[in-house]
Coordinates of N, CA and C in Angstrom, one line a residue:
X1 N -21.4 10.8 10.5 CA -21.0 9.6 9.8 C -19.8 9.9 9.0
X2 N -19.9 10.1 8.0 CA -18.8 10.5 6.9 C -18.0 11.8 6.9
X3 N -17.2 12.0 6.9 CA -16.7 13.1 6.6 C -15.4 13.2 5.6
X4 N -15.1 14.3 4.9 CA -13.9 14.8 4.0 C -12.8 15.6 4.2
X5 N -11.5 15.5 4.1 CA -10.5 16.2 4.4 C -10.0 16.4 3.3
X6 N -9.0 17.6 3.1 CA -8.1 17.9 2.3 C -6.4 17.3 2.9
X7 N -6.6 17.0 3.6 CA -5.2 15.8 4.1 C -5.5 15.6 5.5
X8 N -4.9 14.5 6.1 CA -4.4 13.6 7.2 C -4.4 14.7 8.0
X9 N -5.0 14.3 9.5 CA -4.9 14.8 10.3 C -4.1 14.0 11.3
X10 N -3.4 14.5 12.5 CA -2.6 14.0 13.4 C -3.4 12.3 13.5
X11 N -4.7 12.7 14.3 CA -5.3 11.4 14.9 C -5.6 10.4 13.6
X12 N -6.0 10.7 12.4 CA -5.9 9.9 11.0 C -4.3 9.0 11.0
X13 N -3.3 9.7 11.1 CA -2.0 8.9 11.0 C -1.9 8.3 12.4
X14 N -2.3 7.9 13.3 CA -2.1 7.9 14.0 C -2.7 6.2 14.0
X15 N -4.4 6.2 13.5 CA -5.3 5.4 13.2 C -4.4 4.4 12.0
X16 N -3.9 5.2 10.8 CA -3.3 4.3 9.9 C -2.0 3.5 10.6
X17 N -1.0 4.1 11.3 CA -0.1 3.6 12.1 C -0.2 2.4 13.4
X18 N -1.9 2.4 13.4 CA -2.1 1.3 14.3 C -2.7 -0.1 13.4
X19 N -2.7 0.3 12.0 CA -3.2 -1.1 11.1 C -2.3 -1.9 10.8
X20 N -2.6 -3.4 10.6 CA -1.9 -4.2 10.1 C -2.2 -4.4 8.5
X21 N -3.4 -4.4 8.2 CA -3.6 -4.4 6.8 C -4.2 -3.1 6.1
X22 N -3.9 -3.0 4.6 CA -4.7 -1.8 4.2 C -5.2 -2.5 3.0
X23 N -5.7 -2.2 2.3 CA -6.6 -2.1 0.7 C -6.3 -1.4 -0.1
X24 N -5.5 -1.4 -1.7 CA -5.1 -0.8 -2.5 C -5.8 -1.2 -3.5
X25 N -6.5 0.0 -4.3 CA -7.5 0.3 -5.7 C -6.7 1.0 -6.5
X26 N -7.1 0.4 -7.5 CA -6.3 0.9 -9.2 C -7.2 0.8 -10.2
X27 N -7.3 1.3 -11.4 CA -7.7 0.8 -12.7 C -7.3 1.8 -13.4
X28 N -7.7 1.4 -14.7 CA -7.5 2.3 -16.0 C -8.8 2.5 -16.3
X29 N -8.9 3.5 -17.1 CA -10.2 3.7 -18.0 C -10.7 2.8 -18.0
X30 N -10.3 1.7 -18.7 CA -11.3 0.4 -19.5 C -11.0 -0.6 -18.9
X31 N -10.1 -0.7 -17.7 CA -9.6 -2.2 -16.9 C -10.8 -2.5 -16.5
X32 N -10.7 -4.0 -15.5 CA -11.3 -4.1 -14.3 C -10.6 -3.1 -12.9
X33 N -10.9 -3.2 -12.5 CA -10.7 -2.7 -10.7 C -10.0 -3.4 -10.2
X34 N -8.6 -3.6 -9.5 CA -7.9 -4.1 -9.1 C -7.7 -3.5 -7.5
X35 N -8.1 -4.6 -7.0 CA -8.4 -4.4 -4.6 C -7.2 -5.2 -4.7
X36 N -6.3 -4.9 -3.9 CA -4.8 -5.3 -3.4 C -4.6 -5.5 -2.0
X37 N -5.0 -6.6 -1.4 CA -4.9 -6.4 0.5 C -3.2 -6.2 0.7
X38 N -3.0 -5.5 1.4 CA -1.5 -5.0 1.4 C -1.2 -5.7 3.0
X39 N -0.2 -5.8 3.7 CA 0.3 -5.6 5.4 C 2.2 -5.8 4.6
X40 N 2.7 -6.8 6.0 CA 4.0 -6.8 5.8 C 4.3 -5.2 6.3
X41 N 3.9 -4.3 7.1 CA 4.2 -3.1 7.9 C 5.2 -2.6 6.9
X42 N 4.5 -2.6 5.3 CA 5.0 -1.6 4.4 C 4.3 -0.4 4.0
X43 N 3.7 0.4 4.9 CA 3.3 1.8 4.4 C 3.7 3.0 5.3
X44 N 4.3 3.7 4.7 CA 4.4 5.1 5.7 C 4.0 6.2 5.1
X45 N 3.5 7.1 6.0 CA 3.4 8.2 5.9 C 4.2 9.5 6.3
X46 N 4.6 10.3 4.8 CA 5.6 11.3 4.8 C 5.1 12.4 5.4
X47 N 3.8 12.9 4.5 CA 3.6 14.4 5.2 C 1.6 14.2 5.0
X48 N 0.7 14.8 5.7 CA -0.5 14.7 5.6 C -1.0 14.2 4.2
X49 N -0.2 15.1 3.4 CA -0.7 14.7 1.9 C 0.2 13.5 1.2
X50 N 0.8 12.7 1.9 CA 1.7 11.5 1.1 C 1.7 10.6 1.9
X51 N 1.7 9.4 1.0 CA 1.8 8.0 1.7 C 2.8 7.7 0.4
X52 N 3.4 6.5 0.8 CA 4.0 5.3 0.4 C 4.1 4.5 0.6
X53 N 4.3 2.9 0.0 CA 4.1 1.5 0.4 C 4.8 1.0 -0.3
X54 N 6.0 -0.3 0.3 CA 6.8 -0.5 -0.6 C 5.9 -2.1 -1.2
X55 N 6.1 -2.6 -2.0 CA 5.1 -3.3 -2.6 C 6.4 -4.3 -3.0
X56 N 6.1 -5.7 -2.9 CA 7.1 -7.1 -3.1 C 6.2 -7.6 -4.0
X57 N 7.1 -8.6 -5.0 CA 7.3 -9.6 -5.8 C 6.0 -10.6 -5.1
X58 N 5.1 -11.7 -5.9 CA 3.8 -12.3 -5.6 C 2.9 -12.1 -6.3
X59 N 2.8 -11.4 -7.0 CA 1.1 -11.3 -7.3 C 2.0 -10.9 -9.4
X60 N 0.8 -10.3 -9.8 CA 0.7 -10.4 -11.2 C 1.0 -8.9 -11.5
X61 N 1.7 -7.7 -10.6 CA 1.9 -6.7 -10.8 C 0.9 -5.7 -11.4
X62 N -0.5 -6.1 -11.2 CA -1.4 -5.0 -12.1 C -1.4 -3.6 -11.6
X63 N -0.7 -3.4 -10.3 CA -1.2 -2.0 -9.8 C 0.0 -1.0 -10.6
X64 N 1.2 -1.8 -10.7 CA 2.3 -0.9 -11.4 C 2.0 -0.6 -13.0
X65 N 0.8 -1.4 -13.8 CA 0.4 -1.7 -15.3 C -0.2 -0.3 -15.1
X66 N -1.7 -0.1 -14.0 CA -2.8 0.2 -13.9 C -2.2 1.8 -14.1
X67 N -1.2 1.9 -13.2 CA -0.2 3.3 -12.9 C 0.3 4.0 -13.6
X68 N 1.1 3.0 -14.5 CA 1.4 3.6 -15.7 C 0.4 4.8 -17.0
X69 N -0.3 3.7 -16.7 CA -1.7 4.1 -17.9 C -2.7 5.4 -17.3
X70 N -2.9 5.3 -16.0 CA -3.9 6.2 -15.2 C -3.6 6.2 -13.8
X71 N -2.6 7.2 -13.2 CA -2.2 7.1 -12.1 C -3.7 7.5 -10.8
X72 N -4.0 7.3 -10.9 CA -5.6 7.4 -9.7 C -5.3 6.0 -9.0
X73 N -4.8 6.4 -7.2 CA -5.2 5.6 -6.5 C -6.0 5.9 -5.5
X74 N -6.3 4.5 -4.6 CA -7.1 4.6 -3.7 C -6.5 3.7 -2.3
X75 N -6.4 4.0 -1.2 CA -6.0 3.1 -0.3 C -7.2 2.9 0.9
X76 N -7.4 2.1 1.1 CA -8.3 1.7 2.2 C -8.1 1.0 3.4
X77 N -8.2 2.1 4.8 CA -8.1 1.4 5.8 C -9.3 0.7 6.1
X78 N -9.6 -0.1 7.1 CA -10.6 -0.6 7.8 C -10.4 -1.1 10.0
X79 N -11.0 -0.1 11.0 CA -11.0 -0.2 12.0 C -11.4 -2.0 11.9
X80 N -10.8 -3.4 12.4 CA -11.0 -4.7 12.7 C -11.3 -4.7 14.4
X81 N -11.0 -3.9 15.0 CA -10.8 -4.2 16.5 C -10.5 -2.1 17.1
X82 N -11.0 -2.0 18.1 CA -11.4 -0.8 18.6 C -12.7 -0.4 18.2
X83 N -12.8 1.0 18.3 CA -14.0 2.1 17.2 C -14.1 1.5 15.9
X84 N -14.8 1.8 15.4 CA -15.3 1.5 14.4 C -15.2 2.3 13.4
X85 N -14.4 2.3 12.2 CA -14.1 3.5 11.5 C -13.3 3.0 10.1
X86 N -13.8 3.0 8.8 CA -13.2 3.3 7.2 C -12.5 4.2 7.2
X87 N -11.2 4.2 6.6 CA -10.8 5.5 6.3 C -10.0 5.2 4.9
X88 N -10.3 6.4 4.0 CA -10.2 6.0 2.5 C -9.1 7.1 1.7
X89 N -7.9 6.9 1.1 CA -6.9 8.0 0.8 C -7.1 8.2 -1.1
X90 N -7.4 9.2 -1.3 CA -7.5 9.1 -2.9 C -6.6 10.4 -3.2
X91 N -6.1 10.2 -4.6 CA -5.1 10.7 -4.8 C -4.3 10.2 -6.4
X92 N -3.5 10.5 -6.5 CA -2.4 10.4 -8.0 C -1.0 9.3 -7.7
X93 N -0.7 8.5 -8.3 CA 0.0 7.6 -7.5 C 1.0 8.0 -9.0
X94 N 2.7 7.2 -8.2 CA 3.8 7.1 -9.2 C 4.6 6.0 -8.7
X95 N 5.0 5.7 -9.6 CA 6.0 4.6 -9.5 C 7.5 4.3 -9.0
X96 N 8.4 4.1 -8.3 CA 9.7 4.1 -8.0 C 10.0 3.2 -8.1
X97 N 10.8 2.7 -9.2 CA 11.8 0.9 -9.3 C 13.1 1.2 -8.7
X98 N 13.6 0.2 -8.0 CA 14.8 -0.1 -7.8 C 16.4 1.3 -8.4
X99 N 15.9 1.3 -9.7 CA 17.2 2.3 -10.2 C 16.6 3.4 -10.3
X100 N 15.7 4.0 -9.8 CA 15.5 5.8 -9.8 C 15.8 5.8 -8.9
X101 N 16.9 7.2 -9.1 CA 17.0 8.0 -7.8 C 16.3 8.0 -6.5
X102 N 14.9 8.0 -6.6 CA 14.0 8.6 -5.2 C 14.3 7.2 -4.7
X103 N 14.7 5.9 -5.4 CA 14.5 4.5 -4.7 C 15.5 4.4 -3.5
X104 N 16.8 4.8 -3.4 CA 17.5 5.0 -2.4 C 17.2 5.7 -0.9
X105 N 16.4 7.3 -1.4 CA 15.8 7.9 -0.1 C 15.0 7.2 0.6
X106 N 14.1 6.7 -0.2 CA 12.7 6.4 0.0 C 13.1 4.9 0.8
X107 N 13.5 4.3 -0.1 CA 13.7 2.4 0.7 C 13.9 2.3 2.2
X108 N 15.1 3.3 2.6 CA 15.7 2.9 4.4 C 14.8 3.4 4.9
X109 N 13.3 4.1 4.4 CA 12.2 4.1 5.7 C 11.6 3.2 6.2
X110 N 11.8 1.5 4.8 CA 11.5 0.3 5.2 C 12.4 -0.5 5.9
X111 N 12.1 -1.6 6.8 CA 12.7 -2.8 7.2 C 12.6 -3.4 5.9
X112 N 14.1 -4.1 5.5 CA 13.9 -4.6 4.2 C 13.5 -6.0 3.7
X113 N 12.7 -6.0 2.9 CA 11.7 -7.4 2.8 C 12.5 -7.8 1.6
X114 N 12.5 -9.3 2.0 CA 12.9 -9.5 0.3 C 11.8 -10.1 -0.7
X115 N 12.2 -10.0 -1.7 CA 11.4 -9.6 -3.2 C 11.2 -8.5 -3.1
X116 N 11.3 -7.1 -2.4 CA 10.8 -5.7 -2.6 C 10.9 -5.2 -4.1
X117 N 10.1 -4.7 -4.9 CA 10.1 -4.1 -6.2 C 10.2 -3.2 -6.3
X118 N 9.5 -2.4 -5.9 CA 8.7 -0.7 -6.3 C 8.2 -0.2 -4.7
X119 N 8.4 1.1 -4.8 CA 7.7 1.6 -4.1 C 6.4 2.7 -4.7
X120 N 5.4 2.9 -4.1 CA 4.1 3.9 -5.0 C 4.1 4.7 -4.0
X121 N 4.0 5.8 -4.7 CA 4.4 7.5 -3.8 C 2.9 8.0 -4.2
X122 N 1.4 8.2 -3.3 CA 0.4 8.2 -3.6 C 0.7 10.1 -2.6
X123 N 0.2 10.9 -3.7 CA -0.2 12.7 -3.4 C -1.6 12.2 -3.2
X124 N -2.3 12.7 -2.0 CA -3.4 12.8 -1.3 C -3.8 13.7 -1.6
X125 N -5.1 13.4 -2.4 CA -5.8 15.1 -2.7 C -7.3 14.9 -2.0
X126 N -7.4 13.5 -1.4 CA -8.9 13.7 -0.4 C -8.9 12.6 0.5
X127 N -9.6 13.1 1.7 CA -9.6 12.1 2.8 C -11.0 12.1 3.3
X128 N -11.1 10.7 3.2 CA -12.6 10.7 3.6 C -12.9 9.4 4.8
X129 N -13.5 9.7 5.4 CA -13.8 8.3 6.5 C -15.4 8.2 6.5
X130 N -15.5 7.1 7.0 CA -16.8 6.2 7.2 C -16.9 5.8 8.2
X131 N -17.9 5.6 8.7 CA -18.3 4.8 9.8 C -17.6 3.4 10.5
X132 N -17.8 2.7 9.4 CA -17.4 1.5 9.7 C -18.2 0.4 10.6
X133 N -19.4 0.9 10.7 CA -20.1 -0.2 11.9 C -20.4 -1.6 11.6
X134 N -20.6 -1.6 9.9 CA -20.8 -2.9 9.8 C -19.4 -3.8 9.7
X135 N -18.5 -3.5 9.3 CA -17.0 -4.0 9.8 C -16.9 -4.6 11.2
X136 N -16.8 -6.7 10.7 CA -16.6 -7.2 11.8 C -15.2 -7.2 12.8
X137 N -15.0 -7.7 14.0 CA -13.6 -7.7 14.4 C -13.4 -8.5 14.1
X138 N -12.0 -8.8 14.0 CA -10.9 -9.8 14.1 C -9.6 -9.5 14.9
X139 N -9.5 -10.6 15.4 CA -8.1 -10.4 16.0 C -6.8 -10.4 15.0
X140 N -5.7 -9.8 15.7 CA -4.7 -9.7 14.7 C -3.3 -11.1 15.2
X141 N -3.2 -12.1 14.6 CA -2.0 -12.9 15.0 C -0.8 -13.0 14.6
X142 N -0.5 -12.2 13.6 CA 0.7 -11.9 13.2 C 0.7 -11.8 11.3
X143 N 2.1 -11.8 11.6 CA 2.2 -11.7 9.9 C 2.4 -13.0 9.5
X144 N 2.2 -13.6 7.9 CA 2.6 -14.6 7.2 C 3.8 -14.6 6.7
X145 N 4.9 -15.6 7.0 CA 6.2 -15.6 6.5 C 6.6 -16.2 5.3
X146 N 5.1 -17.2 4.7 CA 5.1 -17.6 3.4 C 6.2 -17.2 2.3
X147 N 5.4 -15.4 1.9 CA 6.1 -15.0 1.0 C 7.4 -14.3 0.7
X148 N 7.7 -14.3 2.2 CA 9.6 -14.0 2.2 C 10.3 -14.8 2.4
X149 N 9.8 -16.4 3.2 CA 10.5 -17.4 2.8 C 11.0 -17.3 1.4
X150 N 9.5 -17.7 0.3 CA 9.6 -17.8 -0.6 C 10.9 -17.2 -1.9
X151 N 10.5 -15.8 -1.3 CA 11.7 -14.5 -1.8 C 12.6 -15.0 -1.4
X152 N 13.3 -15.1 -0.1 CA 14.4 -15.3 0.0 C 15.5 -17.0 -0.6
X153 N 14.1 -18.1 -0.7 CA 14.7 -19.1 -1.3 C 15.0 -19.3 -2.5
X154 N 14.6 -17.7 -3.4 CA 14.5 -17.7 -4.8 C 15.9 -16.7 -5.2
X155 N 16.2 -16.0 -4.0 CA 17.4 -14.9 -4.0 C 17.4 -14.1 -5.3
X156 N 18.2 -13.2 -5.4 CA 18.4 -11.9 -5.9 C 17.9 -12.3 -7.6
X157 N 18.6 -13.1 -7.8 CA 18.9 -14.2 -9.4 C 17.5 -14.4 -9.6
X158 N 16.9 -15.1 -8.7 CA 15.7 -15.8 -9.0 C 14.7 -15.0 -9.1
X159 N 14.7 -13.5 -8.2 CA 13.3 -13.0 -8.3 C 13.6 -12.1 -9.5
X160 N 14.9 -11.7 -9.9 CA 14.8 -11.1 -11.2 C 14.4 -12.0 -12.7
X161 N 14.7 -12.8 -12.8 CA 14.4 -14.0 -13.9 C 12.9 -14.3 -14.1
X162 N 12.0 -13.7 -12.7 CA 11.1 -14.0 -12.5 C 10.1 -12.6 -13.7
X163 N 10.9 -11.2 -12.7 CA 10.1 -10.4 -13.4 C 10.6 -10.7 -14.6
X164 N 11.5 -11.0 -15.4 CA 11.6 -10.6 -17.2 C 10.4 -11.6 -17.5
X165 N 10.3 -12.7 -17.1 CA 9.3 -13.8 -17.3 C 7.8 -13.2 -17.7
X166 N 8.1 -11.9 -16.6 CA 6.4 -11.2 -16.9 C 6.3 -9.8 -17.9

């Protein structure tokens, strides 16, 4: 059933590189719990022990708050279609905006979305998988273009005006 790693193995990246969606967990101490369904084919993985995901403009920014205060994340795959298989990345997460340095290296590993904000640089310190049997399938039909319409009708001006707002 379950088992634990100390990092990613070949066939684990392999599994994450065939997902369209993942699940991203945050909190602080005293928050609630913050579950983030992620896709938009923004996560990569650098080395066994690192992931990254570039994360866009939409939602209420709690996982960058949550970061700040208690860097502990969690990312969650889920097998929808094939075997049947959870697979869970825990670890220390950091932040990258737009003007740090690392934000230049890091960004051209993405196709570039607009509204992109931040990217979160999560160090893997455990890997653990699950079964996954009770996980139904679904088929996959593509991505939603909603929120980069959105981004892009609001342009550079607009999505900035947006964050000072918050």
């Amino acid at each position: 059933m379950g088992q634990k790693f100390d990092a990613l193995s070949d066939r684990l990246i392999e599994f994450i590189q065939q997902q369209h969606l993942f699940f991203v967990g945050t909190a602080t101490e005293h928050s609630r719990v913050n579950i983030s369904p992620k896709g938009m084919d923004s996560l990569r993985v650098l080395t066994p022990n690192r992931v990254i995901w570039l994360n866009v403009t939409g939602s209420g920014n709690e996982t960058a708050g949550h970061i700040q205060q208690h860097p502990r994340m969690t990312i969650m795959f889920c097998a929808f279609s094939g075997k049947p298989m959870i697979l869970r990345l825990y670890g220390t997460a950091s932040v990258i905006h737009q003007n740090d340095a690392e934000w230049h290296e890091l960004f051209y590993l993405f196709d570039p979305l607009p509204g992109a904000r931040q990217i979160f640089d999560l160090n893997i310190d455990l890997v653990q998988t699950s079964c996954g049997m009770a996980v139904p399938f679904f088929d996959y039909n593509g991505e939603r273009e909603q929120l980069n319409n959105w981004a892009e009708k609001k342009g550079l001006q607009g999505l900035k005006t947006i964050g000072e707002k918050k």
